[in-house]
XYZ file of C-alpha atoms in Angstrom:
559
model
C 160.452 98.724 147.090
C 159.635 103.401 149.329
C 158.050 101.949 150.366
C 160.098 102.379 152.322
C 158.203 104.778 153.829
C 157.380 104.349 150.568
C 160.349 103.331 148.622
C 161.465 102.408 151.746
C 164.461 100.656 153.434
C 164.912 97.619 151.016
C 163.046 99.043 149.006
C 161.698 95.843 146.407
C 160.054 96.322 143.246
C 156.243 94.745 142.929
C 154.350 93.922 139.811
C 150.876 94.521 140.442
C 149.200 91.567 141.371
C 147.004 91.684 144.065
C 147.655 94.330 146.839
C 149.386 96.540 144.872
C 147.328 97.040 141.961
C 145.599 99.795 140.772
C 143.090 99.935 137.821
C 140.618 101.675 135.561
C 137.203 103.386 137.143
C 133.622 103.139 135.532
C 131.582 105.849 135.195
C 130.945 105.778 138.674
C 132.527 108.505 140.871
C 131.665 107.645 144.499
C 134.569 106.337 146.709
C 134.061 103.760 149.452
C 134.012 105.945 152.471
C 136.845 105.448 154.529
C 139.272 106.449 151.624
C 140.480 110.012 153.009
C 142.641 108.286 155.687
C 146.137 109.007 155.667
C 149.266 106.667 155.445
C 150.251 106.203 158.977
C 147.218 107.268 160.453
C 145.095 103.517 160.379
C 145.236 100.001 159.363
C 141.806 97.819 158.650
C 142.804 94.309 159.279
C 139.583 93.213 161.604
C 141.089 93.104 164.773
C 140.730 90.311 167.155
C 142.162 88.197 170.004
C 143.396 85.131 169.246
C 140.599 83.278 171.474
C 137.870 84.733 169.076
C 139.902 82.551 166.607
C 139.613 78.839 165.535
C 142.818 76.947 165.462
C 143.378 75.150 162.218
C 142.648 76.803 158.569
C 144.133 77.299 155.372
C 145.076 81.456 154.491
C 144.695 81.209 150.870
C 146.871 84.184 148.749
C 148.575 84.629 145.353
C 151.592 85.364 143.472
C 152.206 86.706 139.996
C 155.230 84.387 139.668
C 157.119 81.764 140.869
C 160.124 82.971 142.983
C 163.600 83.662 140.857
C 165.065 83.362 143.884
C 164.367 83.039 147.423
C 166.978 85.261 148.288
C 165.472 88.396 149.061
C 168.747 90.680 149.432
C 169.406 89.172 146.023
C 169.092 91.580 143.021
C 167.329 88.645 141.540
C 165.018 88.030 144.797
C 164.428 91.656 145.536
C 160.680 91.379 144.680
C 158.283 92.663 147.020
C 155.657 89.223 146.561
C 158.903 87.567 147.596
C 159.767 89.588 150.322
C 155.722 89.084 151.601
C 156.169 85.117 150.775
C 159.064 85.207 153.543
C 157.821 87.333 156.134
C 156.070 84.423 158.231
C 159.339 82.481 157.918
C 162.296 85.082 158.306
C 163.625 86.963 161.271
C 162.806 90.418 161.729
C 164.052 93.099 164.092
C 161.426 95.517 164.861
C 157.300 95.511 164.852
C 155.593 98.306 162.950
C 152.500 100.107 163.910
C 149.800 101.217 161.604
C 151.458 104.912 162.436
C 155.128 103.496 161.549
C 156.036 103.720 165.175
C 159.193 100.990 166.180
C 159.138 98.117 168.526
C 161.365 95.650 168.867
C 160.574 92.542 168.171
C 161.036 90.386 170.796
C 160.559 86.907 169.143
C 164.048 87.560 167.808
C 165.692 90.535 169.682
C 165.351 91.260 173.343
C 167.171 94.567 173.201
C 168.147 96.679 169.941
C 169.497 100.157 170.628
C 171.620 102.767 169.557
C 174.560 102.531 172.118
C 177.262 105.129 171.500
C 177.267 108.015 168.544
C 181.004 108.675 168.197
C 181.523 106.554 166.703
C 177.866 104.919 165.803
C 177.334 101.825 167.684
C 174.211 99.908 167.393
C 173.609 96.648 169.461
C 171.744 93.601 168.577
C 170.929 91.026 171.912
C 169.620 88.054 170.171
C 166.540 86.110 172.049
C 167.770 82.796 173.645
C 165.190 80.838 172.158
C 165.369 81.775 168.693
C 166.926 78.819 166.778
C 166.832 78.456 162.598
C 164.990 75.303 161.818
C 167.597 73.100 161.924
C 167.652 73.829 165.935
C 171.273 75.831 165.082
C 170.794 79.062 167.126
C 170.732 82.482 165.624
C 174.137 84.004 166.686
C 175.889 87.376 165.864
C 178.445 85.619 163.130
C 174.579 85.459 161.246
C 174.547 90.043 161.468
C 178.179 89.829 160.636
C 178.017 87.551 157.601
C 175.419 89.249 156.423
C 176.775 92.495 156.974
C 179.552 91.807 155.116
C 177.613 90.541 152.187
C 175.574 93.732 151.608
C 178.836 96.061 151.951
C 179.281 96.118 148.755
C 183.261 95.786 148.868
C 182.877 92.561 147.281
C 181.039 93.205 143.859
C 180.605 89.554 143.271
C 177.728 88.981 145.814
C 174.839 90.518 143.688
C 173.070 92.445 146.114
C 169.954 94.620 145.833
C 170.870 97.249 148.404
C 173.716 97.751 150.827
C 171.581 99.361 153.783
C 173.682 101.192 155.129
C 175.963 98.299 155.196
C 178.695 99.616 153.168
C 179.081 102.390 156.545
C 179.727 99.061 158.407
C 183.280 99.555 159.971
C 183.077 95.854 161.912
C 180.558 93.659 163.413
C 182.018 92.071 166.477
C 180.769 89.560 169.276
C 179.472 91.012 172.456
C 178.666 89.760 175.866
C 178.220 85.735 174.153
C 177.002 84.712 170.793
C 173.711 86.093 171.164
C 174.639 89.650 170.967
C 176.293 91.763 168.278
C 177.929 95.115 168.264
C 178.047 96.769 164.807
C 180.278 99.838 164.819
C 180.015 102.673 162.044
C 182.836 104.307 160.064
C 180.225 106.638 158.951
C 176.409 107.857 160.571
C 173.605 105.867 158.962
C 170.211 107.456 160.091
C 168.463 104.451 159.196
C 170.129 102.030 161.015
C 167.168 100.594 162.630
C 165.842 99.662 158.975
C 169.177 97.037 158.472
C 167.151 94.114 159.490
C 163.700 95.335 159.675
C 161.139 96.530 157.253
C 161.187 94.920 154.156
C 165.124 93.458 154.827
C 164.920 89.974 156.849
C 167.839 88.288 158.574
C 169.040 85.093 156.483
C 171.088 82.355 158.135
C 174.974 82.603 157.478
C 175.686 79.738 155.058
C 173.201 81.950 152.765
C 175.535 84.890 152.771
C 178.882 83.663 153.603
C 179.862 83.606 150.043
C 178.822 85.151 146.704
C 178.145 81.541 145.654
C 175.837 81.003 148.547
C 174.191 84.181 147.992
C 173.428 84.164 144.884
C 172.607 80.916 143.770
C 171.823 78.637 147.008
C 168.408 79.698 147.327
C 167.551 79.610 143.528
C 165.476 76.539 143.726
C 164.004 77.139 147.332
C 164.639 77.993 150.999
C 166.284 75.723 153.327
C 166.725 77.001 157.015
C 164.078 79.672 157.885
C 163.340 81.316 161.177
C 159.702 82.019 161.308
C 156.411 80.706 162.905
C 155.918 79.224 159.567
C 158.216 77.635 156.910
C 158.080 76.047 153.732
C 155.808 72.487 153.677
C 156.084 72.402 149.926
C 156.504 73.421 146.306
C 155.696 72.726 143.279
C 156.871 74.702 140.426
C 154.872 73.103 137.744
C 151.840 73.609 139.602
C 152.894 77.562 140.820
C 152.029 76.403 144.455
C 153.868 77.248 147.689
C 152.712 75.899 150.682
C 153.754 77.082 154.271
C 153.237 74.709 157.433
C 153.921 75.000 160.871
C 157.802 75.469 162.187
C 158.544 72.706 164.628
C 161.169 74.532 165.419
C 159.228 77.979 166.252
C 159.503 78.962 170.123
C 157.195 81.875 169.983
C 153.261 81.882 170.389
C 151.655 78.973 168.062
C 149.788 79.960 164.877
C 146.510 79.770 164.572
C 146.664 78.568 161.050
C 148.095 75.188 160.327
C 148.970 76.614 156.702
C 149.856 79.466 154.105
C 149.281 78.500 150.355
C 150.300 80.621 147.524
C 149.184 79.963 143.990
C 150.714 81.758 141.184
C 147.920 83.161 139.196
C 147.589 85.810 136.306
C 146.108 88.839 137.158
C 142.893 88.486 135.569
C 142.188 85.164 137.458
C 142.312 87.046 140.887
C 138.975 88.494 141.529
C 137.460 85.209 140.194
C 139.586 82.977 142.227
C 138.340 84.809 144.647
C 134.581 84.908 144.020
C 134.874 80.843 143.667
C 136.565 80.549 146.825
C 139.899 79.586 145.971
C 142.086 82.793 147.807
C 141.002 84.240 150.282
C 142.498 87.716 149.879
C 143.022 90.192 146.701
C 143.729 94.032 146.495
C 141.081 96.004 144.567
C 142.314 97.992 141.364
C 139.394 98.830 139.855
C 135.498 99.973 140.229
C 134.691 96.804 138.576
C 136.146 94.730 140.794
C 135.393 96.320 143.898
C 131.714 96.121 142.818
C 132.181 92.509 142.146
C 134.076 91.926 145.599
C 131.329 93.795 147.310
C 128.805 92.018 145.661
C 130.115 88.143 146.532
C 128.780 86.437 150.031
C 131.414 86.497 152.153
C 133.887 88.895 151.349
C 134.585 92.089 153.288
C 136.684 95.301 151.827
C 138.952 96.613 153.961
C 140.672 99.764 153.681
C 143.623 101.441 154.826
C 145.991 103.937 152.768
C 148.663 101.525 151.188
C 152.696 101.596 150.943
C 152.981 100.641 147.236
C 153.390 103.541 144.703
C 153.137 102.846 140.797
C 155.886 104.916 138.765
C 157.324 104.440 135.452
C 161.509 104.722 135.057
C 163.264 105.787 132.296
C 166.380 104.022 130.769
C 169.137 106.554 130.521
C 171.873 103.656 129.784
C 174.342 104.939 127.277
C 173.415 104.816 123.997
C 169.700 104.467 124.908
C 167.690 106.929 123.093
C 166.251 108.626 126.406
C 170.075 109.055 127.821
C 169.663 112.748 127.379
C 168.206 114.381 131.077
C 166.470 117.195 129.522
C 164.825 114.737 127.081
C 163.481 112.812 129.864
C 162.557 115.744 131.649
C 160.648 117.372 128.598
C 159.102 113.788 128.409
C 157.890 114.431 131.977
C 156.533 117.463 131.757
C 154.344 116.206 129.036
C 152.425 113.224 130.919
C 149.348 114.326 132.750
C 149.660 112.418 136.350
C 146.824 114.204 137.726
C 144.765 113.014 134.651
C 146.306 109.434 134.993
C 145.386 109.609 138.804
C 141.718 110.719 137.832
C 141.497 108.206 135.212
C 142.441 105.624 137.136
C 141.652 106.056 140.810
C 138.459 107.955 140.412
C 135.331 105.687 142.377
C 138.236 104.027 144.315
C 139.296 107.574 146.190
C 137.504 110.874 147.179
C 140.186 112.816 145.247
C 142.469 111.147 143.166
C 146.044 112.712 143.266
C 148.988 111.761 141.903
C 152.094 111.000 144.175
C 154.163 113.828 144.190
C 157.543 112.670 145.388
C 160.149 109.748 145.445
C 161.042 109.665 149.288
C 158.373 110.123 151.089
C 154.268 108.961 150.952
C 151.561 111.041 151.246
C 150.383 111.214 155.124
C 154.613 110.460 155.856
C 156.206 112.690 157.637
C 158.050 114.720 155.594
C 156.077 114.154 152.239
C 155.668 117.696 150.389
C 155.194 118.212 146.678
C 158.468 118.694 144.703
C 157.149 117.759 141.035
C 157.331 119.066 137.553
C 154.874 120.654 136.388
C 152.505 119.272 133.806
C 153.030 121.463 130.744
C 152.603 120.146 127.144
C 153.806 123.413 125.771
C 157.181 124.047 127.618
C 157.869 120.154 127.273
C 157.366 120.811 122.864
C 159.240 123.680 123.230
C 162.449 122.124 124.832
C 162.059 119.178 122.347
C 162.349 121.818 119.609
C 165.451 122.960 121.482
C 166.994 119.543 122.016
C 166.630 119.367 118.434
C 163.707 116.833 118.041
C 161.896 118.113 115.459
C 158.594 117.123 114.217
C 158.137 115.330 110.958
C 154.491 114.167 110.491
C 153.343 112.962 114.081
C 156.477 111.735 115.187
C 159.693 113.739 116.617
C 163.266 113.036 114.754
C 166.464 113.642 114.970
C 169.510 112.842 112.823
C 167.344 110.080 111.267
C 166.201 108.579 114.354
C 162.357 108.879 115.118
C 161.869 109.624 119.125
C 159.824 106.112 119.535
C 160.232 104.825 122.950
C 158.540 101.254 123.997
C 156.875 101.375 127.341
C 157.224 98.011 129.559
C 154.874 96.499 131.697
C 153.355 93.578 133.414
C 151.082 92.279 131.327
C 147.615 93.135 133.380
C 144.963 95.526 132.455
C 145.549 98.690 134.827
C 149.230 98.786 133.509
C 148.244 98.525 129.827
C 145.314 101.318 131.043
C 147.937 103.927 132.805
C 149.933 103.304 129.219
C 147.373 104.332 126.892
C 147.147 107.268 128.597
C 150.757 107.819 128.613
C 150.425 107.174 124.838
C 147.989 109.645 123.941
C 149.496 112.313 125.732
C 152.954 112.073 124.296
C 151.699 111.603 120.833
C 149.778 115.426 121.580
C 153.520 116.716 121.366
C 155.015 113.501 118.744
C 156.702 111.456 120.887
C 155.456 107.717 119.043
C 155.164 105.343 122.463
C 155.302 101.439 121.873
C 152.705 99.621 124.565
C 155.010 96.184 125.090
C 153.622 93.903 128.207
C 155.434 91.153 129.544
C 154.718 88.307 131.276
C 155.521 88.348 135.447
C 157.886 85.257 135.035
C 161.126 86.749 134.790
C 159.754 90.006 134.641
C 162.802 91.663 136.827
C 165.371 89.496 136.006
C 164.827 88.905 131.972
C 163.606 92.369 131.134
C 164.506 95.106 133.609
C 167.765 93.938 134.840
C 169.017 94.198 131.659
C 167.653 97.249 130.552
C 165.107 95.999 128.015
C 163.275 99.075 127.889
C 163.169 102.449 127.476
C 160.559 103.453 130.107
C 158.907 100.476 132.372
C 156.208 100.333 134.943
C 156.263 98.669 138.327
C 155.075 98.947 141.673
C 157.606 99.881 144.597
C 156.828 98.678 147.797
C 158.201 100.370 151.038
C 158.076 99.963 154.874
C 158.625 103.129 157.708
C 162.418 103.542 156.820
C 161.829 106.237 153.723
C 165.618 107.117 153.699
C 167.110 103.286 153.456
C 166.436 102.565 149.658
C 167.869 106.344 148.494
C 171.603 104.992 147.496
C 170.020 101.633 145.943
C 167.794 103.198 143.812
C 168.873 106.580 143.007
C 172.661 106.483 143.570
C 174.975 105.891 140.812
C 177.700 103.757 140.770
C 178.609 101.973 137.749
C 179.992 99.092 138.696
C 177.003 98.622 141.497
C 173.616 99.577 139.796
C 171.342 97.463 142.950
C 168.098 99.169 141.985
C 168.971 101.775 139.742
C 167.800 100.127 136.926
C 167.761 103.427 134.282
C 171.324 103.667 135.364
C 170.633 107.687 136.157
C 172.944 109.205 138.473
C 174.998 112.147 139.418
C 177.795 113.007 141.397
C 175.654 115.492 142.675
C 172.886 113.443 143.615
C 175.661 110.977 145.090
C 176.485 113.782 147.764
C 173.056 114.977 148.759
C 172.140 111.209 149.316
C 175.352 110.563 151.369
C 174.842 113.949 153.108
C 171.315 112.831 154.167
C 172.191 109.424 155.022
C 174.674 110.596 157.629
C 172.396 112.872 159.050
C 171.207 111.402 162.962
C 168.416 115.029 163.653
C 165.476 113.555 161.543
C 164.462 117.444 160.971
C 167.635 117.412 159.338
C 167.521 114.799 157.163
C 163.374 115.156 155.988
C 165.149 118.541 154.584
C 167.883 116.882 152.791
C 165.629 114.012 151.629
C 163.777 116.515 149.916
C 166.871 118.234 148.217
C 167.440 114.573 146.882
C 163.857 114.570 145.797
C 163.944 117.540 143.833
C 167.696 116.539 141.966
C 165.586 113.278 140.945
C 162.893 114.967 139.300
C 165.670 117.255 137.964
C 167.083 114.477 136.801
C 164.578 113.221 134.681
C 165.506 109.576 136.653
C 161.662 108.149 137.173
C 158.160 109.752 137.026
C 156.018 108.569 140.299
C 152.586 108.423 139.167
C 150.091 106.835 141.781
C 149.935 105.739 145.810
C 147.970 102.536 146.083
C 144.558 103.463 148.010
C 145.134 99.889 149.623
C 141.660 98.492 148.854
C 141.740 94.911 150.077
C 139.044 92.179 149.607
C 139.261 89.281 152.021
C 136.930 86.925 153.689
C 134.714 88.441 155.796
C 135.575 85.935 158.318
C 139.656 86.336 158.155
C 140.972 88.532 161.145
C 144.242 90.467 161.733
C 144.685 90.446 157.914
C 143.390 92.934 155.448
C 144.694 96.386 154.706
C 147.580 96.713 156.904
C 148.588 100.241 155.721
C 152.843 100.712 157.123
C 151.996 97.764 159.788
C 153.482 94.370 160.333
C 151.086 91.526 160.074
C 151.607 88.824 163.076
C 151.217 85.816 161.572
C 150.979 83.929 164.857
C 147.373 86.129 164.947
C 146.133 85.654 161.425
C 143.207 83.442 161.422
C 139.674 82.271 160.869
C 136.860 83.329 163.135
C 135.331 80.537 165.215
């Protein structure tokens, strides 16, 4: 969820159903033009003001399942559909532009700043008006119950990432209820990413107690803070529907409602051609000459924040708990033909991602990967002692089979086959499993049902935020380490980055904690979304939004 920058801040794990998917090109090799852009460079969401809109309207959109939980800072709720299900409901600190530049956002915040160094002192001045939708105002006892929550000294709230949190010294009143001072025991460089990005603000009775935080929002979401919040549900149905906050205080919304419709992966680009959502990322050539092809829909474009990868399960007693067998593994997977394969008619030139921290067009986004090499990756599997017997590696007894999981939708199973066929070239036997996206995280990955899986991260402009929660080790506090891969080492480089305040600085050490990853044999990134999005020609300040926020107050129909 580096997307932060691209695994960025809280950095939540996507399957790929609509904007994040990518998928399989015909034979076709021309890209839409417009696909050379940059991440942080543009956005394509149709631009308009909100008198060239009409009021009223229905924004139509899908999910690939039915919330686990509603908690988003909940390991179970850390899901980047849920995370974009909440966004026109929860508080957030700062605005992003489409070039990742910071602005506070005033709806909720008059002032945010860093206000002393030594030791770090950030201050939060809450906006008069902002109430949750009970009418109870927004106070800082809601930053300091929640900071406490995602410290991490108290292992029994199940949190998805401490933020930075666990360098929270105090959280303390300031001026009147409306303003917090949080005070540092230790420099986070991120700190502007705490309740920003992909990391809302949730009310205090949500996070006042493990048993509030883990399991009071199971079944839905009571007090929200947005210009929109929850009308209905119905779970049988796979229906979410978002009305108007009666408590909002801000600028009205043009829309009366947000519906969301749980829908299999396959049904998108239909749903959409029959007019029942109005919006669906493009994966594939096929679909994009479908979407192109149907009255009324637009594609817009705009280099994305979601990054496909595939992690590998080095859990004790898991057969890829070896480093240098993952990493021989790695070197044997062809991620520039994957990116080919798969991108090829969607991009100009198809690349794979090369790097864990940072996107490409991010500052601070260089190539630190291992190399593709069939030969050297046999070669160290000879030396690790995996020796082949017919077409398939063994060792004392055990046959080096290893089942790849993955959302079951067609650009997964696609990237998998390909995975397949190359590690069979140097007999490593790969089992294709797919699952379905109901309890996807919480059934299958959580628990470490796999021994290499597939997802989608999604990120915002914080690319340092997410490092400890997904690639730091602690094993009594996995967040989003779900291989449970770690070092000491890695540890240290991530805390050494994390302190740094020069961003120079840090880029360099974020790299140095790059590298150790791929060293590490901890997770293989394999492609950055292009960002395709189909929508209704007629939707504006929606579309390909690229590191942006959206404004919901803005998103509408054109008269």
């Amino acid at each position: 969820m580096r997307l932060r920058s691209t695994v960025t801040r809280l950095a939540a794990p996507v399957l790929a159903v609509g904007l994040m998917t990518t998928g399989c090109s015909s034979n076709e090799t021309s890209a839409p033009p417009g696909t050379e852009a940059a991440l942080g460079t543009t956005n394509d969401i149709n631009p308009h003001d909100v008198a060239d809109l009409r009021d009223g309207g229905n924004l139509r959109l899908a999910l690939s399942a039915y919330p686990a939980n509603w908690n988003n800072l909940s390991i179970d709720g850390n899901d980047g559909e849920i995370g974009g299900l909440e966004r026109p409901m929860m508080p957030h600190a700062f605005r992003t532009s489409a070039s990742g530049e910071l602005s506070v956002n005033t709806d909720y915040f008059t002032d945010v700043k860093l206000t002393n160094t030594d030791p770090q002192q950030v201050t939060y001045t809450i906006n008069p008006k902002a109430v949750w939708s009970d009418g109870s105002p927004i106070t800082w006892e809601d930053i300091q119950s929640q900071a406490n929550a995602l410290s991490g000294r108290d292992k029994a709230f199940q949190i998805s990432n401490n933020v930075g949190f666990d360098r929270v010294e105090k959280v303390e009143r300031g001026v009147d209820d409306r303003q917090a001072i949080i005070t540092f025991s230790r420099h986070f460089a991120e700190w502007q990413g705490q309740f920003a990005g992909n990391s809302a603000l949730f009310p205090k009775s949500v996070t006042a107690t493990p048993e509030a935080f883990n399991k009071s929002l199971v079944d839905g979401i009571a007090l929200t803070a947005g210009p929109f919040t929850v009308q209905s549900t119905d779970r049988a149905q796979g229906r979410i529907v978002l009305g108007h906050n009666p408590k909002w205080w801000g600028a009205t919304p043009k829309l009366d409602t947000i519906t969301f419709s749980v829908l299999d992966s396959a049904a998108l680009v239909p749903a959409l051609q029959n007019n029942e959502i109005d919006a669906v990322g493009i994966g594939n050539r096929d679909d994009l000459k479908t979407a192109t092809s149907t009255p009324g829909i637009a594609i817009r474009r705009a280099p994305s924040n979601f990054w496909n990868h595939l992690t590998y399960n080095g859990a004790p007693g898991s057969i890829l708990a070896d480093p240098k067998l993952r990493v021989a593994i790695s070197k044997a997977i062809d991620r520039q033909g994957i990116a080919t394969a798969i991108q090829n008619g969607l991009v100009e030139h198809p690349v794979p991602l090369n790097n864990h921290i940072y996107l490409q067009g991010q500052n601070g986004y260089q190539d630190n990967s291992l190399p593709y090499d069939p030969a050297a990756a046999a070669k160290e599997l000879d030396d690790l002692g995996w020796k082949l017997n017919g077409d398939v590696r063994e060792k004392d007894g055990r046959k080096l089979e290893i089942r790849d999981v993955m959302y079951n939708d067609l650009s997964w199973v696609q990237i998998a086959q390909i995975i397949q066929q190359n590690l069979a070239q140097v007999g490593v036997k790969v089992d294709i499993v797919t699952q379905p996206g109901k309890g996807f995280f919480t059934d299958v990955i959580g628990p470490g049902n796999f021994d290499m899986a597939q997802w989608s991260w999604q990120g915002d402009a914080f690319p340092l935020g997410s490092m400890l929660q997904i690639w730091g080790y602690d094993p009594k506090d996995f967040q989003g380490n779900y291989g449970h891969i770690g070092s000491p080492e890695l540890n240290a480089l991530i805390e050494q980055t994390l302190s740094e305040l020069d961003p120079k600085k840090a880029i360099e050490l974020a790299n140095q904690v790059d590298r150790k990853i791929w060293e590490e044999g901890h997770s293989l990134p394999l492609l950055q979304s292009p960002g395709n999005v189909a929508v209704r020609a007629n939707l504006a300040n929606y579309g390909a939004a690229g590191l942006a926020s959206l404004d919901y107050t803005k998103v509408g129909f054109l008269k």
